[in-house]
Amino acid sequence: MAEISFVWAQDEAGWIGKDNALPWHLPADLKHFKAVTMGKPIVMGYNTYLSIGRPLPHRENIVITHRDLKLPGVTVLHSIDELQQVLEDRLADQAVAIIGGAGLFQQTLSLVNVLERTVIEGDFQGDKKMPLINYDQWTLTKRESVISNDPKIPSCHFEHWEKA
């Protein structure tokens, strides 16, 4: 089975979003996100796509939505069942990254075998939290810390988890 990963950032309280945006600006996390998604198909919900505002370059952008719309440079799918079919057929041999939001993470947790989690120090208060993940079913294989000396930029940790 090909790698299917979640890629997300959360603060220590589990917040992942506020007002359809990230509650922080963290250049190190943006660089990390680019590194772990570059060249892979990325899957996101419609609100996540709207928050990004455009297809991300050098990645197939797949948006899951119930809306009947066409987005230039984007593959639009209308259900998790349709996504599963694409993952099993056309993308069966490719690593795929699911990048949010919270509802899509909840609906696709059973599909993933890798977690790329950024933990940002602090509590940034948001309106969307990461769905609960039972980490007893996962093995932490790599953790890298980025310590900030700037009080406006929080420190963070990049974690790579694999399904046990």
Coordinates of N, CA and C in Angstrom, one line a residue:
M1 N 0.8 -1.2 0.0 CA 0.0 0.0 0.0 C 0.9 1.2 0.0
A2 N 0.5 2.2 -0.8 CA 1.3 3.4 -0.9 C 1.1 4.3 0.4
E3 N 2.0 5.2 0.6 CA 1.9 6.1 1.7 C 0.7 7.1 1.6
I4 N -0.1 7.1 2.5 CA -1.2 8.1 2.6 C -1.0 8.8 4.0
S5 N -0.7 10.1 3.9 CA -0.4 10.8 5.2 C -1.3 11.9 5.4
F6 N -1.4 12.3 6.7 CA -2.0 13.5 7.2 C -0.8 14.5 7.3
V7 N -0.9 15.7 6.9 CA 0.1 16.7 7.1 C -0.6 17.9 7.7
W8 N -0.3 18.3 9.0 CA -0.9 19.4 9.6 C -0.1 20.0 10.7
A9 N -0.5 21.2 11.1 CA 0.2 21.8 12.3 C -0.9 22.1 13.3
Q10 N -0.6 21.9 14.6 CA -1.5 22.2 15.7 C -0.7 22.8 16.8
D11 N -1.4 23.6 17.6 CA -0.8 24.0 18.8 C -0.9 23.0 19.9
E12 N -0.4 23.3 21.1 CA -0.4 22.3 22.2 C -1.8 21.9 22.7
A13 N -2.7 22.8 22.4 CA -4.1 22.6 22.8 C -4.9 21.8 21.7
G14 N -4.3 21.6 20.5 CA -4.9 20.9 19.5 C -5.6 21.8 18.4
W15 N -5.5 23.1 18.5 CA -6.1 24.0 17.6 C -5.4 23.9 16.2
I16 N -6.1 23.8 15.1 CA -5.5 23.8 13.8 C -6.0 25.0 12.9
G17 N -7.1 25.7 13.3 CA -7.6 26.8 12.5 C -8.4 27.8 13.3
K18 N -8.5 29.0 12.7 CA -9.3 30.0 13.3 C -9.7 30.9 12.1
D19 N -11.0 31.1 12.0 CA -11.6 31.9 10.9 C -11.1 31.5 9.5
N20 N -11.0 30.2 9.3 CA -10.6 29.6 8.1 C -9.2 30.0 7.7
A21 N -8.3 30.1 8.7 CA -6.9 30.4 8.5 C -6.1 29.7 9.6
L22 N -4.8 29.7 9.4 CA -3.9 29.3 10.5 C -3.9 30.3 11.6
P23 N -3.9 30.0 12.9 CA -3.9 31.0 13.9 C -2.5 31.5 14.2
W24 N -1.5 31.2 13.4 CA -0.1 31.6 13.6 C 0.5 31.8 12.2
H25 N 1.7 32.5 12.2 CA 2.5 32.5 11.0 C 3.9 32.0 11.5
L26 N 4.2 30.8 10.9 CA 5.4 30.2 11.3 C 6.2 29.7 10.0
P27 N 7.2 30.5 9.6 CA 7.9 30.2 8.4 C 8.5 28.8 8.4
A28 N 9.0 28.3 9.5 CA 9.6 27.0 9.5 C 8.6 25.9 9.2
D29 N 7.4 26.1 9.7 CA 6.3 25.1 9.4 C 5.9 25.2 7.9
L30 N 5.9 26.4 7.3 CA 5.5 26.5 5.9 C 6.6 25.8 5.0
K31 N 7.9 26.0 5.4 CA 9.0 25.3 4.7 C 8.9 23.8 4.9
H32 N 8.5 23.3 6.1 CA 8.4 21.9 6.3 C 7.2 21.3 5.5
F33 N 6.1 22.0 5.5 CA 4.9 21.6 4.8 C 5.3 21.4 3.3
K34 N 6.0 22.4 2.7 CA 6.4 22.3 1.3 C 7.3 21.1 1.1
A35 N 8.2 20.9 2.0 CA 9.1 19.8 1.8 C 8.4 18.4 1.8
V36 N 7.4 18.2 2.7 CA 6.8 16.9 2.8 C 5.7 16.7 1.9
T37 N 5.2 17.8 1.2 CA 4.1 17.6 0.2 C 4.6 17.8 -1.3
M38 N 5.7 18.4 -1.5 CA 6.2 18.7 -2.9 C 6.2 17.4 -3.7
G39 N 5.6 17.5 -4.9 CA 5.6 16.4 -5.8 C 4.5 15.3 -5.6
K40 N 3.8 15.5 -4.5 CA 2.7 14.5 -4.1 C 1.3 15.1 -4.4
P41 N 0.4 14.3 -4.8 CA -1.0 14.8 -4.8 C -1.4 15.2 -3.4
I42 N -2.1 16.3 -3.2 CA -2.5 16.8 -1.9 C -4.1 16.8 -2.0
V43 N -4.7 16.4 -0.9 CA -6.1 16.3 -0.8 C -6.6 17.2 0.3
M44 N -7.6 18.0 0.0 CA -8.1 19.0 1.0 C -9.6 19.2 0.8
G45 N -10.2 19.7 1.8 CA -11.6 20.1 1.8 C -11.7 21.5 1.1
Y46 N -12.9 21.8 0.7 CA -13.2 23.1 0.0 C -12.7 24.3 0.8
N47 N -13.1 24.3 2.1 CA -12.7 25.5 2.9 C -11.2 25.6 3.1
T48 N -10.5 24.5 3.1 CA -9.0 24.6 3.1 C -8.5 25.1 1.8
Y49 N -9.1 24.7 0.7 CA -8.7 25.3 -0.6 C -8.9 26.8 -0.6
L50 N -10.1 27.2 -0.1 CA -10.4 28.6 -0.1 C -9.4 29.4 0.8
S51 N -9.0 28.8 1.9 CA -8.0 29.5 2.8 C -6.6 29.6 2.1
I52 N -6.3 28.7 1.3 CA -5.0 28.7 0.5 C -5.2 29.7 -0.6
G53 N -6.3 29.7 -1.3 CA -6.6 30.6 -2.3 C -6.2 30.3 -3.8
R54 N -5.5 29.2 -3.9 CA -5.0 28.8 -5.3 C -4.5 27.4 -5.2
P55 N -4.4 26.7 -6.3 CA -3.7 25.4 -6.3 C -2.3 25.6 -6.0
L56 N -1.8 24.7 -5.1 CA -0.3 24.7 -4.8 C 0.5 24.1 -5.9
P57 N 1.6 24.8 -6.3 CA 2.3 24.3 -7.5 C 3.1 23.0 -7.2
H58 N 3.3 22.3 -8.3 CA 4.1 21.1 -8.3 C 3.5 20.0 -7.5
R59 N 2.2 20.0 -7.4 CA 1.4 19.0 -6.7 C 0.1 18.9 -7.3
E60 N -0.5 17.7 -7.5 CA -1.9 17.6 -8.0 C -2.7 18.0 -6.8
N61 N -3.6 19.0 -7.0 CA -4.5 19.5 -6.0 C -5.8 18.8 -6.1
I62 N -6.3 18.1 -5.1 CA -7.6 17.4 -5.1 C -8.4 18.0 -4.0
V63 N -9.6 18.5 -4.4 CA -10.5 19.1 -3.5 C -11.8 18.3 -3.3
I64 N -12.1 17.9 -2.1 CA -13.4 17.2 -1.8 C -14.4 18.2 -1.5
T65 N -15.5 18.2 -2.2 CA -16.7 19.1 -1.9 C -18.0 18.5 -2.5
H66 N -19.0 18.9 -1.8 CA -20.4 18.5 -2.3 C -20.8 19.4 -3.4
R67 N -20.1 20.6 -3.5 CA -20.5 21.6 -4.5 C -20.2 21.1 -5.9
D68 N -21.0 21.5 -6.8 CA -20.8 21.2 -8.2 C -20.1 22.4 -8.8
L69 N -18.7 22.3 -8.8 CA -18.0 23.4 -9.3 C -16.7 22.9 -10.0
K70 N -16.2 23.8 -10.8 CA -14.9 23.5 -11.5 C -13.9 24.5 -11.0
L71 N -12.7 24.0 -10.6 CA -11.7 24.9 -10.2 C -10.5 24.7 -11.1
P72 N -10.0 25.7 -11.8 CA -8.9 25.6 -12.7 C -7.7 25.0 -11.9
G73 N -7.0 24.0 -12.5 CA -5.9 23.4 -11.9 C -6.1 22.4 -10.7
V74 N -7.4 22.1 -10.5 CA -7.8 21.3 -9.4 C -8.6 20.1 -9.8
T75 N -8.4 18.9 -9.3 CA -9.3 17.8 -9.4 C -10.4 17.9 -8.4
V76 N -11.6 17.9 -8.7 CA -12.7 18.0 -7.8 C -13.4 16.7 -7.7
L77 N -13.5 16.2 -6.4 CA -14.2 15.0 -6.1 C -15.3 15.3 -5.2
H78 N -16.3 14.5 -5.1 CA -17.6 14.8 -4.4 C -17.9 13.9 -3.2
S79 N -17.0 13.0 -2.9 CA -17.2 12.2 -1.7 C -16.0 11.4 -1.3
I80 N -16.0 10.9 -0.1 CA -14.9 10.1 0.4 C -14.8 8.8 -0.4
D81 N -16.0 8.3 -0.7 CA -16.0 7.0 -1.6 C -15.3 7.3 -2.9
E82 N -15.5 8.4 -3.5 CA -14.9 8.8 -4.8 C -13.4 8.9 -4.6
L83 N -13.0 9.5 -3.4 CA -11.6 9.7 -3.1 C -10.9 8.3 -3.0
Q84 N -11.6 7.4 -2.2 CA -11.0 6.0 -2.1 C -10.8 5.3 -3.4
Q85 N -11.8 5.5 -4.3 CA -11.6 4.9 -5.6 C -10.4 5.5 -6.4
V86 N -10.2 6.8 -6.3 CA -9.1 7.4 -7.0 C -7.8 6.9 -6.3
L87 N -7.8 6.8 -5.0 CA -6.6 6.3 -4.3 C -6.2 4.9 -4.6
E88 N -7.3 4.0 -4.8 CA -7.0 2.6 -5.2 C -6.7 2.4 -6.6
D89 N -7.2 3.3 -7.5 CA -7.0 3.1 -8.9 C -5.8 4.0 -9.4
R90 N -6.1 5.2 -9.7 CA -5.1 6.1 -10.4 C -3.9 6.5 -9.5
L91 N -4.1 6.6 -8.2 CA -3.0 7.0 -7.3 C -2.4 5.8 -6.4
A92 N -2.7 4.6 -6.8 CA -2.4 3.4 -6.0 C -0.9 3.4 -5.7
D93 N 0.0 3.8 -6.6 CA 1.4 3.7 -6.4 C 2.1 5.0 -6.0
Q94 N 1.3 6.0 -5.6 CA 1.8 7.3 -5.3 C 1.6 7.6 -3.8
A95 N 2.6 8.3 -3.2 CA 2.4 8.9 -1.9 C 1.4 10.1 -2.0
V96 N 0.4 10.1 -1.1 CA -0.6 11.2 -1.1 C -0.6 11.8 0.2
A97 N -0.8 13.1 0.3 CA -0.9 13.9 1.5 C -2.3 14.5 1.7
I98 N -2.9 14.2 2.8 CA -4.2 14.9 3.1 C -3.9 16.0 4.0
I99 N -4.3 17.2 3.6 CA -3.9 18.4 4.3 C -5.0 19.2 5.1
G100 N -6.2 18.6 5.2 CA -7.2 19.3 6.0 C -8.4 19.6 5.2
G101 N -9.4 20.1 5.9 CA -9.4 20.5 7.3 C -9.9 19.4 8.2
A102 N -10.4 19.8 9.4 CA -10.8 18.9 10.4 C -11.8 17.9 10.0
G103 N -12.8 18.3 9.3 CA -13.8 17.3 8.8 C -13.2 16.2 7.9
L104 N -12.4 16.6 7.0 CA -11.7 15.7 6.1 C -10.8 14.7 6.9
F105 N -10.0 15.3 7.8 CA -9.2 14.4 8.7 C -10.0 13.4 9.4
Q106 N -11.2 13.8 9.9 CA -12.0 12.9 10.7 C -12.5 11.8 9.7
Q107 N -12.9 12.1 8.5 CA -13.5 11.2 7.6 C -12.5 10.2 7.0
T108 N -11.2 10.6 7.0 CA -10.2 9.8 6.3 C -9.2 9.1 7.2
L109 N -9.4 9.2 8.5 CA -8.4 8.7 9.4 C -8.1 7.2 9.2
S110 N -9.1 6.4 8.8 CA -8.9 5.0 8.6 C -8.0 4.7 7.3
L111 N -7.8 5.7 6.5 CA -7.1 5.5 5.2 C -5.6 5.8 5.4
V112 N -5.2 6.5 6.4 CA -3.8 6.9 6.5 C -2.9 6.0 7.2
N113 N -1.6 6.0 6.8 CA -0.6 5.2 7.5 C 0.7 6.0 7.9
V114 N 0.6 7.3 7.7 CA 1.7 8.2 8.1 C 1.1 9.5 8.6
L115 N 1.6 10.0 9.7 CA 1.2 11.3 10.2 C 2.4 12.2 10.2
E116 N 2.3 13.4 9.6 CA 3.3 14.4 9.6 C 2.7 15.6 10.4
R117 N 3.1 15.6 11.7 CA 2.4 16.6 12.6 C 3.5 17.6 13.1
T118 N 3.1 18.9 13.0 CA 3.9 19.9 13.6 C 3.2 20.4 14.8
V119 N 3.9 20.4 15.9 CA 3.3 20.8 17.2 C 3.9 22.2 17.5
I120 N 3.1 23.2 17.6 CA 3.6 24.5 17.9 C 3.4 24.8 19.4
E121 N 4.4 25.3 20.0 CA 4.4 25.6 21.4 C 3.4 26.7 21.7
G122 N 2.5 26.5 22.7 CA 1.6 27.6 23.0 C 0.1 27.2 22.7
D123 N -0.8 28.0 23.1 CA -2.2 27.8 22.9 C -2.7 29.1 22.2
F124 N -3.0 28.9 20.9 CA -3.4 30.1 20.0 C -4.9 30.3 19.9
Q125 N -5.7 29.5 20.6 CA -7.1 29.7 20.6 C -7.6 29.7 19.1
G126 N -8.4 28.8 18.8 CA -9.0 28.7 17.4 C -10.4 28.4 17.4
D127 N -10.9 27.9 16.3 CA -12.3 27.5 16.2 C -12.4 26.1 15.6
K128 N -11.2 25.5 15.2 CA -11.2 24.1 14.7 C -10.0 23.4 15.4
K129 N -10.4 22.2 15.9 CA -9.3 21.4 16.5 C -9.1 20.1 15.6
M130 N -7.9 19.6 15.8 CA -7.6 18.3 15.1 C -8.4 17.2 15.8
P131 N -9.1 16.4 15.0 CA -9.8 15.2 15.6 C -8.8 14.4 16.4
L132 N -9.4 13.7 17.4 CA -8.6 12.9 18.3 C -8.0 11.7 17.5
I133 N -6.7 11.5 17.7 CA -6.0 10.3 17.1 C -5.5 9.5 18.3
N134 N -5.7 8.2 18.2 CA -5.2 7.3 19.2 C -3.7 7.0 18.9
Y135 N -2.8 7.7 19.5 CA -1.4 7.5 19.2 C -0.8 6.2 19.7
D136 N -1.6 5.4 20.4 CA -1.2 4.0 20.8 C -1.1 3.1 19.6
Q137 N -1.8 3.5 18.5 CA -1.7 2.8 17.3 C -0.7 3.2 16.3
W138 N 0.2 4.2 16.8 CA 1.2 4.8 15.9 C 2.5 4.7 16.6
T139 N 3.6 4.8 15.8 CA 5.0 4.8 16.3 C 5.7 6.1 15.9
L140 N 6.2 6.9 16.8 CA 6.9 8.1 16.5 C 8.3 7.7 16.0
T141 N 8.6 8.0 14.8 CA 9.9 7.5 14.2 C 10.9 8.6 14.0
K142 N 10.4 9.9 14.1 CA 11.4 11.0 13.9 C 10.7 12.2 14.6
R143 N 11.6 13.0 15.3 CA 11.1 14.3 15.9 C 12.3 15.3 15.8
E144 N 11.9 16.4 15.2 CA 12.9 17.5 15.1 C 12.4 18.8 15.7
S145 N 13.2 19.4 16.5 CA 12.7 20.6 17.2 C 13.3 21.8 16.5
V146 N 12.5 22.9 16.4 CA 13.0 24.2 15.9 C 12.7 25.2 17.0
I147 N 13.8 25.6 17.6 CA 13.7 26.5 18.8 C 13.8 28.0 18.3
S148 N 12.9 28.8 18.7 CA 12.9 30.2 18.3 C 13.4 31.1 19.4
N149 N 14.2 32.0 19.0 CA 14.7 33.1 20.0 C 13.9 34.3 19.9
D150 N 13.0 34.4 18.9 CA 12.1 35.6 18.7 C 10.8 35.4 19.4
P151 N 10.5 36.3 20.3 CA 9.2 36.1 21.1 C 8.0 36.1 20.2
K152 N 8.0 36.6 19.0 CA 6.9 36.7 18.1 C 6.7 35.4 17.3
I153 N 7.7 34.6 17.3 CA 7.7 33.3 16.5 C 7.9 32.2 17.5
P154 N 6.8 31.3 17.6 CA 6.9 30.2 18.6 C 7.9 29.1 18.1
S155 N 8.4 28.3 19.1 CA 9.2 27.1 18.8 C 8.2 26.0 18.3
C156 N 8.7 25.0 17.6 CA 7.8 24.0 17.2 C 8.6 22.7 17.1
H157 N 7.9 21.6 16.9 CA 8.5 20.3 16.7 C 7.8 19.6 15.5
F158 N 8.6 19.0 14.6 CA 8.1 18.3 13.5 C 8.2 16.8 13.9
E159 N 7.0 16.1 13.8 CA 7.0 14.7 14.2 C 6.5 13.9 13.0
H160 N 7.2 12.7 12.8 CA 6.8 11.7 11.8 C 6.3 10.5 12.5
W161 N 5.1 10.1 12.3 CA 4.5 8.9 12.9 C 4.1 7.9 11.8
E162 N 4.3 6.6 12.2 CA 3.9 5.6 11.2 C 3.0 4.6 11.9
K163 N 2.0 4.1 11.2 CA 1.0 3.2 11.7 C 1.7 2.0 12.3
A164 N 1.4 1.6 13.5 CA 2.0 0.5 14.2 C 1.5 -0.8 13.6

